[in-house]
XYZ file of C-alpha atoms in Angstrom:
739
model
C 78.995 96.665 -43.616
C 77.192 99.553 -45.922
C 79.627 101.581 -48.006
C 77.774 104.689 -46.822
C 78.678 104.308 -43.067
C 81.621 106.192 -42.805
C 83.253 107.944 -39.634
C 84.085 111.629 -40.746
C 86.975 113.212 -39.235
C 88.468 117.081 -39.418
C 91.398 117.793 -41.134
C 94.092 116.894 -39.161
C 95.766 115.021 -36.076
C 95.028 117.507 -33.636
C 91.414 117.931 -33.881
C 90.296 119.978 -30.816
C 88.973 123.229 -29.349
C 90.154 125.604 -26.976
C 88.133 125.945 -23.863
C 87.572 129.854 -24.418
C 86.119 128.969 -27.897
C 82.582 129.818 -28.442
C 81.896 126.860 -30.705
C 82.242 123.791 -28.965
C 80.762 121.682 -31.651
C 83.924 120.281 -33.364
C 83.429 116.957 -35.054
C 80.306 114.526 -35.854
C 79.736 111.100 -36.203
C 77.889 110.466 -39.256
C 76.527 107.168 -40.276
C 73.373 105.691 -41.181
C 72.477 102.848 -39.019
C 72.716 99.413 -40.760
C 71.267 97.534 -37.846
C 68.486 95.585 -38.586
C 65.880 96.703 -36.017
C 62.268 95.572 -35.012
C 60.474 97.084 -32.308
C 57.733 95.886 -29.848
C 56.167 97.416 -26.849
C 57.087 97.136 -23.229
C 54.078 97.039 -20.820
C 53.775 97.788 -17.362
C 51.829 95.562 -14.808
C 48.504 96.917 -15.676
C 49.151 96.295 -19.496
C 49.713 100.151 -20.274
C 52.489 100.822 -22.953
C 55.079 102.766 -21.377
C 57.538 103.200 -24.170
C 58.568 101.480 -27.614
C 62.073 99.067 -27.283
C 63.983 97.345 -30.017
C 63.738 93.848 -30.111
C 66.095 92.733 -32.632
C 69.436 94.064 -33.262
C 71.758 92.786 -36.263
C 75.225 93.328 -37.536
C 77.441 91.519 -39.965
C 80.923 90.517 -39.057
C 82.843 89.381 -42.217
C 80.273 86.752 -43.346
C 78.467 86.069 -40.074
C 75.201 87.521 -39.466
C 75.454 88.368 -35.266
C 71.818 89.035 -33.736
C 70.803 90.207 -30.415
C 66.847 89.694 -29.964
C 64.502 89.489 -27.334
C 62.365 86.039 -27.511
C 62.334 82.607 -26.287
C 65.361 80.458 -26.629
C 63.011 77.010 -27.102
C 61.425 78.672 -30.344
C 64.656 79.284 -32.274
C 65.274 77.104 -35.375
C 68.931 76.771 -35.931
C 71.494 74.192 -36.015
C 72.586 74.398 -32.389
C 71.057 75.732 -29.074
C 72.951 76.646 -26.147
C 71.880 75.778 -22.633
C 73.525 77.261 -19.680
C 72.527 75.039 -16.733
C 74.103 73.425 -13.386
C 77.299 71.489 -13.735
C 75.603 68.422 -12.713
C 73.382 68.703 -15.887
C 70.091 68.678 -14.082
C 68.367 70.574 -16.523
C 65.452 71.739 -14.480
C 68.132 73.985 -12.732
C 67.295 77.601 -13.645
C 64.465 79.080 -15.663
C 65.768 79.170 -18.910
C 67.453 75.491 -18.680
C 64.006 74.155 -17.092
C 62.163 76.147 -20.360
C 64.155 74.516 -22.762
C 64.130 70.880 -21.254
C 60.300 70.949 -20.927
C 60.307 72.085 -24.737
C 62.811 69.671 -25.500
C 60.887 66.375 -24.162
C 62.521 63.695 -21.881
C 64.868 62.546 -24.005
C 67.486 65.302 -23.482
C 68.072 64.986 -19.770
C 68.211 60.988 -20.083
C 71.158 61.698 -22.803
C 72.560 63.694 -20.330
C 72.210 61.133 -17.581
C 73.912 58.563 -19.683
C 76.616 60.307 -21.584
C 77.714 62.705 -18.848
C 77.301 60.713 -15.249
C 79.362 63.152 -13.605
C 78.473 66.386 -15.088
C 80.826 69.008 -16.352
C 83.563 71.156 -14.991
C 82.718 74.987 -15.716
C 83.879 76.233 -19.065
C 83.417 72.601 -20.942
C 80.651 71.668 -23.215
C 78.506 68.565 -23.051
C 76.815 68.012 -26.565
C 73.278 66.209 -26.856
C 70.248 65.946 -29.252
C 67.586 68.365 -29.258
C 64.527 66.058 -28.671
C 61.427 68.019 -29.715
C 63.479 71.395 -30.106
C 63.660 72.939 -33.740
C 67.651 72.108 -34.032
C 70.216 69.341 -34.160
C 72.189 69.600 -31.150
C 72.366 71.273 -27.996
C 75.450 72.585 -26.227
C 75.046 72.404 -22.454
C 77.309 73.740 -20.306
C 77.846 75.640 -16.792
C 79.867 79.045 -15.879
C 81.104 80.412 -12.559
C 78.838 83.189 -10.715
C 80.045 86.706 -11.068
C 82.935 87.521 -8.577
C 84.057 84.103 -7.989
C 87.683 83.742 -8.978
C 88.349 83.411 -12.695
C 84.526 83.613 -13.472
C 85.317 85.863 -16.795
C 87.766 83.541 -18.219
C 85.362 80.509 -17.817
C 82.652 82.798 -19.053
C 84.947 83.197 -22.402
C 86.086 79.926 -22.447
C 82.631 78.281 -22.354
C 81.266 80.625 -25.339
C 84.414 80.208 -27.601
C 84.240 76.254 -26.713
C 80.749 76.069 -28.165
C 81.508 78.101 -31.259
C 84.641 75.893 -31.830
C 82.326 72.431 -31.631
C 79.964 74.048 -34.276
C 83.087 74.717 -36.192
C 84.288 70.927 -35.882
C 80.868 69.733 -36.923
C 80.427 71.871 -39.832
C 77.631 73.441 -38.696
C 76.285 76.846 -39.773
C 73.705 78.446 -37.363
C 73.719 78.844 -33.162
C 71.849 80.515 -30.629
C 72.786 81.590 -27.466
C 71.286 82.741 -24.292
C 72.458 85.880 -22.379
C 74.917 83.809 -20.680
C 75.822 85.022 -17.211
C 72.775 87.067 -16.628
C 69.827 86.006 -13.823
C 71.423 84.166 -10.939
C 74.769 84.229 -12.095
C 74.587 88.026 -11.311
C 77.195 89.068 -14.197
C 76.610 92.834 -15.052
C 74.774 93.283 -18.279
C 77.719 95.133 -20.185
C 80.278 92.417 -19.246
C 77.787 89.783 -20.714
C 77.497 91.733 -23.724
C 81.405 92.534 -24.001
C 82.281 89.133 -23.443
C 79.855 87.080 -25.759
C 80.480 89.410 -28.649
C 84.099 89.607 -28.158
C 84.481 86.052 -28.117
C 82.297 85.946 -31.257
C 84.295 88.598 -33.168
C 87.617 86.506 -31.973
C 86.314 83.236 -33.275
C 85.608 84.894 -36.817
C 88.561 86.473 -37.235
C 90.696 83.306 -36.301
C 88.852 81.219 -38.728
C 89.199 82.334 -42.266
C 87.151 79.280 -43.293
C 84.063 78.453 -41.335
C 80.967 77.048 -41.873
C 79.238 79.431 -39.343
C 76.859 81.652 -40.708
C 74.625 82.880 -37.871
C 75.241 83.782 -33.955
C 72.043 84.624 -32.230
C 71.746 86.101 -28.690
C 68.421 85.086 -27.400
C 67.184 87.347 -24.514
C 64.421 87.044 -21.965
C 61.425 89.445 -23.242
C 61.493 91.384 -20.201
C 65.133 91.673 -19.692
C 65.286 95.132 -21.136
C 68.511 96.144 -19.708
C 70.502 92.971 -21.109
C 68.997 93.506 -24.492
C 69.993 97.337 -24.349
C 73.647 96.409 -23.216
C 73.782 94.238 -26.274
C 72.830 96.827 -28.523
C 75.071 99.373 -27.238
C 78.095 97.244 -27.512
C 76.998 96.202 -31.052
C 76.920 99.484 -31.693
C 80.466 100.265 -30.496
C 81.856 97.211 -32.788
C 79.889 98.799 -35.798
C 81.964 102.395 -35.179
C 84.952 100.677 -34.625
C 84.679 98.542 -37.818
C 83.772 101.827 -39.252
C 86.693 103.530 -38.519
C 88.652 100.555 -39.592
C 86.873 100.898 -42.878
C 88.825 103.994 -43.681
C 91.842 101.933 -43.600
C 94.243 104.117 -41.692
C 97.623 102.470 -42.094
C 100.889 103.547 -41.318
C 102.974 105.163 -44.174
C 106.466 106.790 -44.098
C 106.291 109.497 -46.648
C 109.668 111.049 -46.477
C 112.633 111.648 -44.133
C 115.038 114.430 -43.821
C 118.367 115.261 -41.992
C 118.698 118.255 -39.853
C 122.274 117.660 -38.489
C 122.513 114.650 -36.387
C 118.578 114.448 -36.328
C 116.546 112.148 -38.659
C 112.949 114.086 -39.106
C 110.355 111.377 -40.479
C 107.243 112.851 -42.229
C 104.426 109.884 -41.469
C 100.770 109.468 -42.467
C 99.103 107.522 -39.750
C 97.711 107.659 -36.474
C 100.205 108.987 -33.900
C 98.905 106.298 -31.140
C 100.270 103.426 -33.710
C 103.667 104.954 -33.230
C 106.433 103.363 -30.883
C 108.789 105.776 -29.598
C 110.018 107.208 -26.168
C 107.869 110.203 -26.007
C 104.423 110.782 -28.078
C 103.011 114.505 -28.019
C 99.461 115.539 -27.695
C 97.961 118.803 -28.515
C 95.283 119.459 -25.451
C 93.090 121.953 -24.177
C 94.481 124.117 -21.263
C 92.380 122.548 -18.701
C 94.024 119.122 -19.902
C 90.460 117.540 -20.595
C 91.608 114.575 -22.668
C 87.883 113.995 -23.531
C 88.126 117.230 -25.575
C 89.770 117.141 -28.940
C 90.108 114.304 -31.065
C 93.583 113.438 -30.821
C 93.441 113.473 -26.833
C 90.533 111.487 -27.060
C 92.402 108.976 -29.098
C 95.415 109.088 -26.508
C 92.979 108.605 -23.697
C 90.854 105.644 -25.141
C 94.327 104.252 -26.348
C 96.362 104.854 -23.127
C 93.721 104.430 -20.458
C 92.064 106.626 -17.726
C 95.613 106.875 -15.861
C 96.792 109.453 -18.082
C 93.763 111.699 -17.163
C 94.169 110.919 -13.513
C 97.893 112.099 -13.681
C 96.785 115.469 -15.417
C 94.361 115.922 -13.081
C 96.409 114.942 -10.174
C 99.712 116.751 -11.177
C 98.578 119.756 -12.988
C 94.846 120.517 -11.179
C 94.988 124.154 -12.490
C 95.584 122.724 -16.243
C 98.689 124.201 -18.059
C 99.273 127.709 -19.615
C 100.164 127.932 -23.715
C 103.394 127.031 -24.542
C 103.873 124.762 -21.281
C 104.049 121.077 -21.178
C 102.387 118.729 -18.830
C 104.193 115.101 -18.665
C 102.866 111.671 -18.075
C 103.679 108.322 -18.793
C 102.168 106.525 -21.629
C 99.781 104.254 -19.979
C 99.073 101.542 -22.129
C 100.569 102.851 -24.909
C 103.933 102.012 -26.468
C 106.160 105.060 -25.161
C 107.704 106.015 -22.288
C 106.219 109.436 -21.785
C 103.553 111.694 -23.284
C 103.928 115.333 -23.354
C 100.756 117.335 -23.661
C 101.035 121.004 -24.990
C 98.452 123.646 -25.733
C 98.239 126.205 -28.279
C 95.856 129.006 -29.003
C 93.796 129.384 -32.087
C 95.335 131.016 -35.167
C 95.075 134.486 -35.199
C 94.832 134.746 -31.233
C 97.001 136.017 -28.586
C 98.258 133.050 -26.169
C 99.170 133.431 -22.222
C 101.647 136.210 -21.926
C 100.821 138.090 -25.178
C 102.666 135.810 -27.423
C 101.490 135.330 -30.836
C 100.334 132.003 -31.971
C 103.318 131.351 -34.025
C 105.673 131.707 -30.716
C 103.568 129.943 -28.587
C 103.824 127.298 -31.171
C 107.635 127.273 -31.663
C 108.091 127.513 -27.854
C 106.022 124.170 -27.345
C 108.091 122.422 -30.095
C 111.191 123.395 -28.348
C 110.025 122.696 -24.900
C 109.095 119.146 -25.792
C 112.418 118.877 -27.405
C 114.400 119.777 -24.555
C 112.560 118.054 -22.025
C 113.060 114.735 -23.920
C 116.729 115.849 -24.309
C 117.030 116.142 -20.841
C 115.697 112.702 -20.051
C 117.967 111.153 -22.435
C 115.270 110.229 -24.687
C 116.185 108.927 -28.440
C 112.888 109.134 -29.932
C 109.784 111.667 -29.965
C 106.745 111.881 -32.402
C 104.935 114.828 -32.683
C 101.310 115.785 -34.578
C 100.791 117.996 -37.246
C 100.331 120.644 -34.363
C 97.565 123.357 -35.278
C 96.485 121.927 -38.858
C 93.099 121.111 -37.609
C 90.502 123.196 -35.928
C 93.049 125.516 -34.862
C 93.114 126.943 -37.986
C 96.733 127.640 -38.457
C 97.741 127.445 -42.140
C 99.474 124.210 -43.449
C 102.679 126.504 -44.449
C 103.005 128.314 -41.099
C 102.549 124.871 -39.126
C 105.232 123.319 -41.233
C 107.284 126.419 -40.949
C 107.408 126.709 -37.439
C 107.666 123.029 -36.403
C 110.448 122.414 -38.683
C 112.310 125.714 -37.540
C 111.976 124.569 -33.929
C 113.425 121.181 -34.607
C 116.434 122.661 -36.561
C 117.128 125.291 -33.836
C 117.000 122.589 -31.383
C 119.295 120.473 -33.437
C 121.735 123.277 -33.718
C 121.939 124.161 -30.354
C 122.379 120.443 -29.180
C 124.821 118.768 -31.734
C 125.387 115.937 -29.216
C 122.135 115.275 -28.278
C 120.815 111.718 -27.690
C 117.476 112.662 -29.297
C 117.972 111.541 -32.965
C 114.841 110.269 -34.129
C 111.794 112.923 -34.585
C 108.537 111.907 -36.678
C 105.581 114.286 -37.648
C 102.372 112.197 -37.968
C 99.519 113.411 -40.259
C 96.227 111.969 -39.826
C 94.927 110.890 -43.118
C 91.699 113.178 -43.027
C 90.390 115.029 -46.212
C 93.057 117.304 -47.383
C 96.167 115.998 -45.562
C 98.054 115.484 -48.578
C 98.313 119.182 -48.796
C 99.528 119.464 -45.168
C 102.062 116.612 -46.240
C 103.060 118.502 -49.151
C 103.582 121.819 -46.800
C 105.454 120.334 -44.681
C 107.864 118.829 -46.924
C 108.392 121.674 -48.607
C 109.463 123.503 -45.301
C 111.947 120.391 -44.705
C 113.396 121.400 -47.945
C 114.224 124.881 -47.213
C 116.419 123.790 -44.288
C 118.720 122.889 -47.319
C 118.697 119.164 -46.150
C 117.859 116.301 -48.521
C 114.058 115.012 -48.635
C 113.941 111.611 -49.475
C 110.330 110.209 -50.267
C 109.252 106.972 -49.617
C 106.542 104.703 -50.929
C 106.402 101.400 -48.544
C 103.722 98.999 -48.872
C 101.221 99.440 -46.235
C 100.783 96.764 -43.478
C 97.402 94.606 -43.816
C 95.102 94.072 -40.879
C 96.209 92.362 -37.981
C 94.900 88.601 -37.644
C 95.097 88.175 -41.235
C 97.156 85.778 -43.381
C 98.152 88.609 -45.538
C 99.702 90.307 -42.415
C 101.740 87.131 -41.515
C 103.107 87.060 -45.333
C 104.410 90.582 -44.893
C 105.813 89.941 -41.312
C 107.528 86.635 -43.167
C 109.255 88.848 -45.978
C 110.224 91.833 -43.730
C 113.449 92.710 -42.471
C 114.669 92.106 -38.697
C 114.663 95.220 -36.721
C 115.461 95.210 -32.654
C 112.569 95.318 -30.542
C 111.341 98.807 -30.186
C 112.085 98.741 -26.187
C 115.645 98.470 -26.501
C 118.301 101.202 -25.909
C 121.376 100.006 -26.443
C 120.816 98.561 -29.929
C 117.522 100.781 -30.557
C 115.112 99.758 -33.329
C 116.328 103.037 -35.912
C 118.485 100.424 -37.423
C 118.242 96.773 -39.055
C 120.071 94.053 -37.037
C 122.232 93.566 -39.918
C 123.138 97.210 -39.949
C 124.032 97.263 -36.321
C 126.070 94.096 -36.726
C 127.952 95.660 -39.749
C 128.483 99.059 -38.108
C 129.413 97.896 -34.343
C 133.165 98.216 -34.051
C 133.163 95.827 -30.720
C 132.743 92.122 -31.021
C 130.363 92.200 -28.164
C 126.701 92.150 -29.541
C 125.221 91.436 -26.230
C 124.279 93.804 -23.632
C 122.852 93.584 -19.965
C 121.028 96.843 -19.486
C 119.177 98.504 -16.690
C 115.727 99.071 -17.268
C 113.994 102.551 -16.503
C 111.760 102.734 -13.735
C 108.463 102.210 -15.611
C 109.490 98.892 -17.129
C 110.825 97.622 -13.881
C 107.822 98.355 -12.219
C 105.679 96.775 -14.970
C 108.023 93.495 -14.702
C 107.702 93.557 -10.867
C 103.878 93.676 -11.197
C 103.666 90.661 -13.295
C 105.926 88.748 -11.068
C 103.649 89.687 -8.135
C 100.319 89.076 -9.841
C 101.279 85.416 -11.165
C 102.981 84.621 -7.763
C 100.543 81.715 -5.951
C 101.029 81.259 -2.150
C 99.155 78.259 -1.870
C 101.407 76.472 -4.388
C 104.563 77.128 -2.582
C 106.246 73.926 -1.623
C 103.970 71.958 -3.209
C 105.321 69.309 -6.210
C 108.625 67.307 -6.482
C 110.338 70.406 -7.754
C 109.792 72.615 -4.839
C 111.310 70.433 -2.060
C 112.651 72.653 0.505
C 110.695 75.671 -0.098
C 108.617 77.325 2.324
C 108.813 81.065 1.923
C 105.557 83.115 1.385
C 106.567 85.421 -1.612
C 109.535 87.012 -3.726
C 110.765 90.594 -3.602
C 112.347 91.962 -6.882
C 115.428 93.694 -6.565
C 116.360 94.889 -9.950
C 115.220 94.172 -13.566
C 117.610 94.205 -16.635
C 117.139 93.537 -20.364
C 119.176 91.449 -22.404
C 120.071 92.950 -25.599
C 121.579 90.073 -27.443
C 122.005 90.677 -31.270
C 123.110 87.214 -32.226
C 120.423 85.242 -30.362
C 117.655 87.876 -31.416
C 118.403 87.547 -35.233
C 118.212 83.666 -34.852
C 115.064 83.781 -32.647
C 113.295 86.582 -35.448
C 114.349 83.860 -37.928
C 112.535 81.279 -36.580
C 109.445 83.703 -35.680
C 109.637 84.370 -39.585
C 109.260 80.636 -40.355
C 106.067 80.734 -38.439
C 104.633 83.631 -39.928
C 105.011 81.856 -43.325
C 103.254 78.848 -41.561
C 100.478 81.101 -40.586
C 100.168 82.536 -43.645
C 99.914 79.271 -45.424
C 97.927 77.306 -43.353
C 95.594 79.718 -41.194
C 96.020 81.931 -38.160
C 97.039 79.483 -35.125
C 94.246 79.151 -32.607
C 94.768 80.121 -29.020
C 95.253 78.405 -26.147
C 91.757 78.978 -24.792
C 90.213 77.737 -27.624
C 92.007 74.623 -27.682
C 89.737 71.876 -26.501
C 91.293 70.317 -23.209
C 93.156 73.440 -22.332
C 92.503 75.117 -18.919
C 91.967 78.424 -20.823
C 94.121 81.658 -20.973
C 97.749 81.924 -20.691
C 98.144 84.014 -17.231
C 101.135 85.881 -18.150
C 99.445 87.119 -21.219
C 96.206 87.879 -18.911
C 98.269 89.785 -16.407
C 101.351 91.714 -18.041
C 101.005 95.323 -18.828
C 100.133 95.681 -22.546
C 102.735 98.469 -22.963
C 105.247 95.217 -22.626
C 103.630 93.467 -25.334
C 103.560 95.823 -28.357
C 106.166 93.963 -30.154
C 104.597 90.642 -29.885
C 102.203 88.680 -32.139
C 99.301 86.893 -31.310
C 98.939 85.465 -34.888
C 101.921 83.082 -34.049
C 101.129 82.909 -30.145
C 103.929 84.788 -29.015
C 104.071 85.117 -25.418
C 106.163 85.836 -22.611
C 106.685 83.351 -19.993
C 109.112 82.792 -16.764
C 112.103 80.365 -16.871
C 114.047 79.849 -13.596
C 117.750 79.036 -13.486
C 120.823 78.370 -11.433
C 123.159 80.820 -11.191
C 125.818 78.639 -12.824
C 123.839 78.349 -15.988
C 123.177 81.857 -16.242
C 126.212 83.321 -18.220
C 125.719 80.701 -20.767
C 121.855 81.495 -21.047
C 122.723 85.249 -21.556
C 125.430 84.592 -24.217
C 123.700 81.450 -26.056
C 119.958 81.363 -25.443
C 118.146 78.620 -23.964
C 120.633 75.474 -25.545
C 118.856 72.559 -24.004
C 121.243 70.053 -26.113
C 123.096 70.367 -22.731
C 120.229 69.211 -20.437
C 119.774 65.808 -18.781
C 116.977 63.330 -20.604
C 114.572 62.804 -17.612
C 112.309 65.839 -18.162
C 108.801 64.752 -18.445
C 108.237 65.820 -21.870
C 111.881 65.331 -23.337
C 114.895 67.192 -24.042
C 113.516 70.841 -24.483
C 113.289 74.384 -23.029
C 110.501 74.471 -20.513
C 108.681 77.507 -19.316
C 105.835 78.660 -16.984
C 102.952 81.132 -16.670
C 103.672 81.473 -13.027
C 106.380 83.163 -11.010
C 106.174 80.597 -8.278
C 106.885 77.707 -10.571
C 109.808 79.436 -12.102
C 111.433 80.092 -8.547
C 111.442 76.240 -7.908
C 114.220 76.135 -10.485
C 116.420 78.944 -9.150
C 118.503 77.040 -7.050
C 119.225 73.022 -6.191
C 116.464 71.258 -4.098
C 119.059 70.126 -1.683
C 120.846 73.492 -1.339
C 117.862 76.007 -0.966
C 119.025 79.537 0.354
C 118.278 83.052 1.032
C 120.739 84.464 -1.146
C 120.046 86.510 -4.600
C 117.981 84.415 -7.139
C 117.633 84.804 -10.882
C 114.753 84.260 -13.122
C 114.246 85.199 -16.862
C 111.348 86.759 -18.536
C 111.424 85.243 -22.241
C 109.554 85.914 -25.640
C 108.558 82.496 -26.535
C 106.732 81.468 -30.052
C 104.229 79.058 -29.178
C 102.969 78.575 -32.677
C 100.477 75.758 -33.234
C 99.937 74.358 -29.658
C 100.125 70.492 -28.878
C 97.715 70.220 -25.816
C 98.078 67.150 -23.680
C 96.971 65.710 -20.133
C 99.464 63.024 -20.475
C 103.498 62.877 -19.653
C 105.403 61.613 -22.642
C 108.974 62.124 -23.779
C 109.073 63.645 -27.262
C 111.944 64.394 -29.157
C 109.981 67.076 -30.954
C 106.076 68.460 -31.061
C 104.227 65.795 -32.232
C 102.694 65.486 -36.059
C 99.655 67.164 -36.525
C 98.013 65.062 -39.159
C 95.390 62.914 -37.520
C 96.376 59.874 -39.026
C 100.118 60.141 -37.426
C 100.656 61.941 -34.288
C 104.157 60.728 -33.885
C 106.931 63.195 -33.092
C 109.248 61.265 -35.488
C 107.729 60.685 -38.727
C 108.159 61.430 -42.293
C 105.830 64.277 -42.755
C 107.232 67.648 -43.307
C 108.236 69.941 -41.017
C 105.089 72.440 -41.253
C 102.621 69.391 -40.793
C 103.757 69.193 -37.262
C 102.876 70.984 -33.979
C 105.412 73.845 -33.167
C 105.028 73.197 -29.134
C 103.585 71.347 -26.339
C 101.390 72.420 -23.477
C 101.395 70.004 -20.591
C 98.006 71.053 -19.520
C 96.737 67.934 -17.180
C 96.244 67.402 -13.453
C 99.580 68.910 -12.257
C 100.145 71.780 -9.968
C 101.373 73.935 -12.706
C 100.997 73.974 -16.612
C 103.889 73.306 -18.698
C 104.813 75.073 -21.830
C 107.482 73.246 -23.901
C 109.358 73.973 -27.268
C 112.053 71.929 -28.980
C 113.701 74.575 -31.276
C 116.906 76.395 -30.156
C 115.781 79.477 -31.235
C 112.181 79.222 -30.287
C 112.721 81.131 -27.298
C 114.536 84.821 -26.529
C 115.404 85.399 -22.906
C 114.597 89.183 -22.617
C 114.544 90.460 -19.048
C 116.951 89.177 -16.245
C 114.881 89.305 -12.720
C 116.729 89.601 -9.531
C 115.295 88.789 -6.651
C 115.278 87.401 -3.116
C 112.922 85.125 -1.210
C 111.022 86.534 1.923
């Protein structure tokens, strides 16, 4: 990416404009377009030139050139050409496949007939030579038609598998058609988004690869598909330019005010995990106006804007707040407040200072009333509302101090102020620090090491070395103290609490149970004997906060970070050969529940069904499979499911099914490097990954072994198995009945 491509932002976190302001031009995107563009004329049927269209768009992701171009696939000179055809591998099916086959000559079809007599399953790759084509190999495959169940998943799996095969063959260049357009009826934007995201993800997860160039070759008259690719590549470029600014979260200083801890942070407010995030909005609550509102809308989703419109159709007045949930953001609520431009009067003829002060106190009062413990403010007014930095700092710190004095026993103890690192932000930080010092309490400067980018070995190294804190969603043992601090400062010996989840969390867990329920599989299989109900109804969701077990789980998690740092980021299941693709719980779960999970080590949520007589032991000790029998398909281990239907099979004995309340658990599991097999085999631990070995019991070191096993054969359900006691943590206890 060229150095001059920068995303220029204004001075602070709440870049916005008031609806009454005359000047609506608030910020701009300034960039030189480093796309490599060629142009060609588009002609109508009579041959007249109607307009000029770009025919080639290129960008660089890491060291890989990605190009979308209009042209003929059969003329590309690359190592690998990709052919989207029928699953029977009849290469004369479809215009593009037929053109490729004719250019290659008869040898390619003959090779398909000999090597793949039964064709291929959708998403799989068949490999042949290129015949007369200017390539070494051709990857053939078939994907599902648009709106067919799992069509997008299969689409992504096929693209990712092609890249993996090229990587294994140590080749450098590959050319795809626009897979999914034409007869398959995929929307142009979906094709562009899926293909480019798969390419980007492959590059991110393969630190060392021979891949040098990816081309997407689009039929010359298919202008709409080309424009979709160009638009999405532009989005990726802008996103990467924003990342180049390297906005990392830094704790700058902390101060105390009674029982309140005030933390000053450099970073993005949308990266904060807390009960409440506060947004500086316009009176009309139009979240597409103002930089902070736009960031919250983008990160949290459209549902936040819909709530604003439905609950506050006339907007809000200066000093009032609108309350919504957090959408996809890692918070329970968002408080939207609005203040006037500095120097102007607010609603009710209040001064700008008075409006800001009342907004701060109203947010704190609302959070206190809800029993929340943590709240995050932006540096209100320090952007285009033109509040002097010392004024904004003085008023905000005064509001927090006044609230703390009036509520000495409040549950709200963690207050953060986040300043976006735009030009001039250090002056904002200093002003807020100076105002905090005037309150008489100590201000402590902090100089942390910034966290490297996600998906890198450097990120895993930092995660390996960091101290263990409880998850951000815990409430009894909150994340404002480390696990060791909690253990040392808790007078009781009881480090395990069963906590009723809030309404939002309960609904999201219920939704996951419902979305992974598979009615057509109820009663099928030897473990489902005696079952014939149609669905299950969740009655209650509780969170298991067990400091002992979580500390041990986090310790194992840390070992996987060390392994990923040394050996590279582990491949995802959908990118592993012979797997059936994405993990369903991860695809279906509300992303606000997964903010603490790390995909770098393949950490996922899975279901586990359990009988009532074993529940207390699991709550206290975790999944201790040492006490289990030896007859399990893959050996003595902890088994997990991506479907609530599968977990439900184990909630009571096969010969004693009943209508009473049942229990299943939603557990965190660190799958690490996964071994995928379609053949049942009893393992003592996950097998060795050394190609010349493959044994579960051998003399190779621990890190040479896979970390888990995925049974992905012709069974009704896939099995997810781990062999280490602390490789999983039971987090949510789900009480339900069959109906």
